[in-house]
């Protein structure tokens, strides 16, 4: 699964980058500092499944088509 | 258009109209009740309703329930706001405008509580604040409806504090507890302090309402307790900001607005107990509502409006055609202009001798902000 680490990127740059990677690869493992609830909700509306977990240091969100 | 955005944009129209009426008020024209109701029942309340329709399902990992009721609340709350403004000028009977607005508020409450009941994730502190705030909202509008229908005696301090402190204040507490850590990319300093804030602010509010009706002494005690709860919120958020960030990303413009707003909030809430001894009502209310609440909303909207718009309009076109990025949807120079000048406007507004200058400056920054947010739809 393609991995995308957006830590350190400004907030407004993240959703477009995530959408671009999803279009290229169909699924994605997103690495982020805090759980991106709004982004996850919007991806669900667009037919994606999101599963998030905290590994003690960072949030890992697995995104794939439903 | 997304329902939340419909609420946010209609609220911005009330903001512009109410700001102009506020200026006229400073020039001696009497628009105070229309100004305050367009600001609070219109701009602030509709913003909160729209934001909750977006944020509550997001936090709870579920979908908004009762979408047709939510659509209905949009029309009723807007109609109710306009009718309330007309009632303030003696054109429409209060019992009619209050009934329409109350019906809209009830639909909104049903939608949010249905959504909460279908939660897949356990509710965060924010959701508890929102739920409590909605109860104060209903209490505040039903209280006014009953009073203007001749069933209850109207006490304006009870009405104002149910809505300004209970509904608007607690919603903002909850919103900040959710958005501040998320947008500053930091962990909330203390969850326990957050829960303590929730309990103390609610105990204080109930005590204050009792105090307004029956006892100035109780009002002083519980009012001071509410001030304490505000200090706890501010301490928790400022300690969060002082902690090491999870990454080196530049501080989001929304968070910068939140911090400035919090400083005004601290000033405004500190004046609250002094109101019992000196007439500082204008300073107390405007530091809190223009300084804390309005600037917090402006900050939040710099994040929410471009992000929802981008996902709605452009996400599916990415890779198919050239699309703007989220940061291209708003003008950062205007954002900084509003960030730097609106606090000066609020600070001058509360000094009686130069309130007109402050009000005019604040209104100019509001116009710039609103124009920038409407431009998001066409950029």
XYZ file of C-alpha atoms in Angstrom:
445
model
C 0.000 0.000 0.000
C 1.281 3.483 -0.913
C 2.423 5.463 2.127
C 2.033 9.247 2.424
C 3.511 11.186 5.327
C 1.950 14.666 5.509
C 3.479 15.659 8.844
C 4.918 19.142 8.597
C 2.773 20.127 5.632
C 0.387 23.086 6.039
C -3.256 22.008 6.577
C -4.617 23.367 3.267
C -2.110 21.327 1.231
C -3.099 17.979 2.705
C -6.533 17.066 1.253
C -5.504 17.764 -2.382
C -2.354 15.667 -1.930
C -4.329 12.815 -0.349
C -6.912 12.888 -3.165
C -4.141 12.916 -5.803
C -2.442 9.875 -4.259
C -5.762 8.055 -3.950
C -6.487 8.646 -7.615
C -3.039 7.318 -8.538
C -2.957 4.286 -6.265
C -6.565 3.593 -5.244
C -5.554 3.089 -1.619
C -3.280 4.847 0.797
C -1.671 4.685 4.210
C -1.645 8.227 5.538
C 0.748 9.283 8.301
C -0.375 12.333 10.246
C 0.182 14.089 13.605
C -3.442 14.172 14.812
C -6.394 12.058 13.718
C -7.781 13.871 10.629
C -11.468 13.424 11.476
C -12.861 16.029 9.039
C -10.840 14.614 6.153
C -11.900 11.059 7.049
C -15.560 12.120 7.158
C -15.316 13.755 3.752
C -13.523 10.742 2.268
C -16.288 8.471 3.610
C -18.822 10.675 1.809
C -16.861 10.085 -1.374
C -17.062 6.307 -0.964
C -13.799 5.542 0.806
C -13.278 3.426 3.930
C -10.928 4.910 6.536
C -9.405 3.056 9.491
C -7.259 5.017 11.902
C -4.951 3.967 14.720
C -2.391 5.689 16.937
C 0.930 3.874 17.252
C 2.150 5.916 20.223
C 3.931 8.463 18.054
C 1.795 9.154 15.004
C -1.645 8.465 13.527
C -1.848 5.959 10.699
C -4.966 6.121 8.511
C -5.581 3.364 5.966
C -7.824 4.584 3.163
C -9.312 2.418 0.411
C -12.373 2.292 -1.839
C -15.470 0.787 -0.175
C -24.453 23.560 -1.819
C -23.509 21.615 1.308
C -26.030 22.345 4.106
C -23.358 23.518 6.551
C -22.083 26.002 3.974
C -25.613 27.300 3.376
C -25.840 28.101 7.089
C -22.365 29.657 7.204
C -22.971 31.888 4.192
C -26.412 33.047 5.289
C -24.894 33.833 8.694
C -22.260 36.028 7.005
C -25.032 38.123 5.426
C -26.462 38.790 8.906
C -22.954 39.681 10.108
C -22.592 42.435 7.496
C -26.062 43.895 8.079
C -25.692 43.735 11.874
C -22.236 45.357 11.760
C -23.643 48.320 9.779
C -26.522 48.679 12.212
C -24.007 48.580 15.061
C -22.162 51.534 13.515
C -25.430 53.449 13.091
C -26.134 52.706 16.740
C -22.813 54.298 17.713
C -23.880 57.408 15.767
C -26.984 57.686 17.922
C -29.569 55.858 15.812
C -31.450 53.287 17.867
C -30.796 49.877 16.343
C -29.498 48.100 19.443
C -32.074 45.245 19.646
C -31.997 44.624 15.868
C -28.180 44.747 15.875
C -27.867 42.327 18.792
C -30.449 39.848 17.460
C -29.090 39.837 13.895
C -25.632 39.271 15.365
C -26.545 36.582 17.903
C -29.704 34.875 16.613
C -28.519 35.363 13.028
C -24.752 35.440 12.511
C -23.504 33.550 15.571
C -26.346 31.040 16.010
C -26.635 30.106 12.334
C -22.865 29.709 12.156
C -22.968 27.390 15.159
C -25.876 25.366 13.754
C -24.116 24.945 10.398
C -20.812 24.096 12.056
C -22.478 21.513 14.321
C -24.165 19.860 11.322
C -20.678 19.427 9.879
C -18.601 18.746 13.009
C -20.817 16.541 15.206
C -21.140 13.632 12.698
C -17.432 14.006 11.946
C -16.410 13.688 15.593
C -18.782 10.770 16.180
C -17.848 8.861 13.012
C -21.436 8.780 11.821
C -23.755 10.556 9.386
C -26.073 13.454 10.069
C -29.505 12.026 10.933
C -32.807 13.634 9.932
C -31.413 15.534 6.946
C -34.839 16.777 5.857
C -35.387 18.171 9.356
C -31.995 19.858 9.098
C -33.035 21.423 5.772
C -36.252 22.573 7.450
C -34.283 24.155 10.276
C -32.332 26.203 7.702
C -35.470 27.872 6.374
C -37.162 28.277 9.770
C -34.122 29.734 11.534
C -33.494 32.177 8.685
C -37.129 33.195 8.497
C -37.247 33.440 12.295
C -34.163 35.683 12.350
C -35.637 38.087 9.782
C -39.001 38.118 11.598
C -37.240 38.766 14.920
C -35.497 41.789 13.407
C -38.855 43.045 12.107
C -40.399 42.452 15.544
C -37.703 44.663 17.092
C -39.013 47.486 14.866
C -42.634 46.739 15.827
C -43.577 45.345 12.408
C -44.273 41.709 13.351
C -45.701 40.381 16.608
C -42.993 38.864 18.829
C -45.001 35.715 19.520
C -44.960 34.906 15.764
C -41.256 35.540 15.162
C -40.271 33.750 18.378
C -42.485 30.754 17.467
C -40.920 30.392 14.003
C -37.382 30.707 15.373
C -38.124 28.279 18.225
C -39.498 25.688 15.812
C -36.271 25.926 13.800
C -34.215 25.529 16.968
C -36.241 22.454 17.993
C -35.667 20.806 14.594
C -31.953 21.518 14.911
C -31.867 19.994 18.409
C -33.690 16.866 17.204
C -31.200 16.419 14.348
C -28.163 16.759 16.597
C -29.487 14.490 19.361
C -30.505 11.863 16.757
C -26.988 12.080 15.344
C -25.423 11.758 18.793
C -27.605 8.715 19.508
C -26.210 7.001 16.395
C -22.573 7.643 17.306
C -20.034 4.993 16.333
C -17.236 6.641 18.336
C -17.397 7.672 21.986
C -18.237 11.373 22.337
C -15.336 13.731 23.037
C -15.539 16.677 25.463
C -16.671 18.850 22.569
C -19.833 16.799 22.021
C -20.764 17.092 25.709
C -20.337 20.859 25.518
C -22.440 20.961 22.339
C -25.224 18.854 23.892
C -25.368 21.052 26.990
C -25.261 24.203 24.845
C -28.248 23.022 22.805
C -30.274 22.609 26.000
C -29.468 26.236 26.949
C -30.372 27.292 23.376
C -33.790 25.672 23.610
C -34.304 27.049 27.118
C -33.361 30.565 25.960
C -35.635 30.676 22.927
C -38.576 28.911 24.608
C -38.222 31.279 27.586
C -38.512 34.281 25.232
C -41.454 32.704 23.398
C -43.328 32.079 26.653
C -42.513 35.561 27.915
C -43.733 37.274 24.748
C -46.849 35.098 24.761
C -47.608 36.496 28.232
C -47.059 33.203 30.089
C -43.815 34.147 31.921
C -42.332 37.377 33.211
C -39.397 38.370 31.003
C -36.020 38.848 32.663
C -33.616 40.020 29.968
C -30.514 38.964 31.945
C -31.827 35.375 32.143
C -32.616 35.367 28.394
C -29.273 36.955 27.467
C -27.151 34.635 29.609
C -29.012 31.446 28.670
C -28.155 32.247 25.080
C -24.879 34.192 25.219
C -23.154 32.197 27.973
C -25.033 28.894 27.792
C -25.589 28.439 24.061
C -22.861 30.511 22.431
C -20.261 30.344 25.197
C -20.386 26.603 25.826
C -20.482 25.805 22.116
C -17.320 27.851 21.712
C -15.720 26.014 24.662
C -16.487 22.721 22.920
C -15.462 23.931 19.478
C -12.127 25.178 20.795
C -11.472 21.911 22.657
C -11.921 20.080 19.326
C -10.399 22.479 16.801
C -7.552 24.084 18.748
C -5.459 20.914 19.255
C -6.349 19.592 15.795
C -5.356 22.763 13.935
C -2.324 23.556 16.093
C -1.106 19.950 15.572
C -0.667 19.432 19.295
C -2.230 17.143 21.885
C -4.667 18.824 24.282
C -2.641 19.575 27.432
C -5.164 18.046 29.849
C -8.327 16.054 29.161
C -9.095 16.083 32.900
C -8.972 19.862 33.018
C -11.317 19.857 30.014
C -13.855 17.674 31.828
C -13.525 19.820 34.974
C -14.219 22.884 32.821
C -17.371 21.223 31.520
C -18.714 20.428 35.004
C -17.789 23.765 36.593
C -19.108 25.896 33.716
C -22.478 24.122 33.831
C -22.819 24.307 37.615
C -21.882 27.990 37.391
C -24.400 28.704 34.641
C -27.299 27.112 36.492
C -26.292 29.019 39.637
C -26.041 32.277 37.676
C -29.541 31.822 36.259
C -30.826 31.306 39.808
C -28.870 34.379 40.887
C -30.346 36.600 38.145
C -33.838 35.740 39.334
C -33.413 35.539 43.096
C -30.071 36.509 44.614
C -27.286 38.969 43.740
C -25.033 37.143 46.216
C -25.554 33.822 44.393
C -24.914 35.653 41.136
C -21.565 36.914 42.373
C -20.523 33.444 43.604
C -21.632 31.494 40.543
C -20.576 34.251 38.155
C -17.079 34.050 39.630
C -17.211 30.274 39.199
C -18.024 30.743 35.495
C -15.084 33.130 35.193
C -12.932 30.388 36.750
C -14.162 27.879 34.164
C -13.169 30.304 31.392
C -9.696 30.676 32.906
C -9.410 26.874 32.981
C -10.292 26.671 29.280
C -7.791 29.424 28.422
C -5.065 27.815 30.555
C -5.598 24.419 28.940
C -5.453 25.845 25.408
C -2.484 28.133 26.044
C -0.540 25.285 27.681
C -1.440 23.164 24.652
C -0.004 25.856 22.394
C 3.131 26.092 24.543
C 3.765 22.343 24.250
C 6.032 20.885 21.604
C 4.207 20.568 18.267
C 3.896 17.163 16.634
C 5.516 18.618 13.503
C 7.236 21.782 12.334
C 4.339 23.025 10.163
C 3.703 26.771 10.428
C 0.937 27.722 12.851
C -2.388 27.719 10.981
C -4.070 31.134 10.540
C -7.157 29.737 12.315
C -5.128 29.114 15.474
C -3.709 32.641 15.377
C -7.280 33.974 15.375
C -8.177 31.617 18.251
C -5.315 32.947 20.388
C -6.170 36.609 19.809
C -9.834 35.826 20.454
C -8.953 34.052 23.683
C -7.162 37.152 24.971
C -10.296 39.231 24.342
C -12.342 36.504 26.000
C -10.170 36.655 29.108
C -10.547 40.453 29.237
C -14.316 40.309 28.713
C -14.976 37.551 31.228
C -12.813 39.274 33.862
C -15.067 42.329 33.610
C -18.159 40.183 34.281
C -18.174 40.289 38.125
C -17.288 43.999 38.037
C -20.571 44.548 36.204
C -22.327 44.123 39.534
C -20.635 47.293 40.803
C -19.974 49.396 37.663
C -21.857 49.652 34.384
C -19.469 47.848 32.050
C -22.165 46.016 30.085
C -21.025 47.359 26.698
C -17.366 46.491 27.313
C -18.200 43.072 28.844
C -20.536 42.071 26.017
C -18.428 43.410 23.122
C -15.107 42.027 24.367
C -16.773 38.627 24.632
C -19.042 38.661 21.591
C -17.054 40.762 19.090
C -13.613 39.917 20.457
C -13.845 36.316 21.585
C -16.787 34.818 19.673
C -16.582 36.683 16.343
C -12.807 36.305 16.007
C -13.025 32.611 16.939
C -15.674 32.121 14.243
C -13.583 34.032 11.673
C -10.601 31.822 12.522
C -12.634 28.621 12.266
C -14.167 29.695 8.950
C -10.750 30.260 7.396
C -10.355 26.505 7.816
C -13.887 25.167 7.377
C -15.239 27.104 4.364
C -12.287 26.576 1.964
C -11.925 22.919 2.984
C -15.594 21.972 2.524
C -15.767 23.954 -0.711
C -12.673 22.254 -2.114
C -13.894 18.755 -1.256
C -17.332 19.553 -2.673
C -16.305 21.315 -5.886
C -12.824 20.202 -6.813
C -11.815 16.888 -5.183
C -13.380 14.761 -7.937
C -11.927 16.943 -10.712
C -8.359 16.550 -9.466
C -6.221 14.909 -12.152
C -8.972 15.398 -14.746
C -8.622 19.150 -15.132
C -6.683 21.988 -13.516
C -8.158 22.736 -10.121
C -7.164 25.295 -7.488
C -5.634 24.094 -4.234
C -7.345 24.863 -0.899
C -4.905 27.691 -0.139
C -5.790 29.256 -3.522
C -9.438 29.536 -2.493
C -8.855 32.320 0.012
C -6.530 35.308 0.009
C -3.910 35.020 2.751
C -3.107 38.744 2.510
C -6.728 39.565 3.328
C -6.602 36.964 6.103
C -3.581 38.682 7.643
C -5.178 42.117 7.195
C -8.201 40.862 9.162
C -5.982 39.124 11.725
C -3.939 42.252 12.480
C -6.589 44.989 12.228
C -9.748 43.394 13.641
C -8.237 43.146 17.177
C -7.370 46.855 17.015
C -10.962 47.548 15.961
C -12.363 45.583 18.905
C -9.932 47.209 21.361
C -10.944 50.709 20.213
C -14.622 49.779 20.123
C -14.761 49.298 23.891
C -13.261 52.735 24.630
C -16.319 55.033 24.715
C -14.562 58.160 23.358
C -13.321 56.390 20.206
C -15.866 53.584 19.900
C -16.998 54.886 16.481
C -13.464 54.592 15.074
C -13.127 51.100 16.533
C -16.534 50.056 15.209
C -15.735 51.396 11.740
C -12.356 49.638 11.654
C -13.877 46.370 12.867
C -16.639 46.643 10.239
C -14.064 47.208 7.466
C -12.203 44.055 8.499
C -15.493 42.141 8.647
C -16.349 43.283 5.108
C -12.923 42.161 3.891
C -13.351 38.778 5.574
C -16.891 38.239 4.244
C -15.853 39.249 0.703
C -12.935 36.793 0.914
C -15.234 33.978 2.067
C -17.767 34.636 -0.729
C -14.885 34.732 -3.214
C -14.027 31.167 -2.135
C -17.055 30.017 -4.158
C -15.913 31.667 -7.395
C -12.135 31.378 -7.304
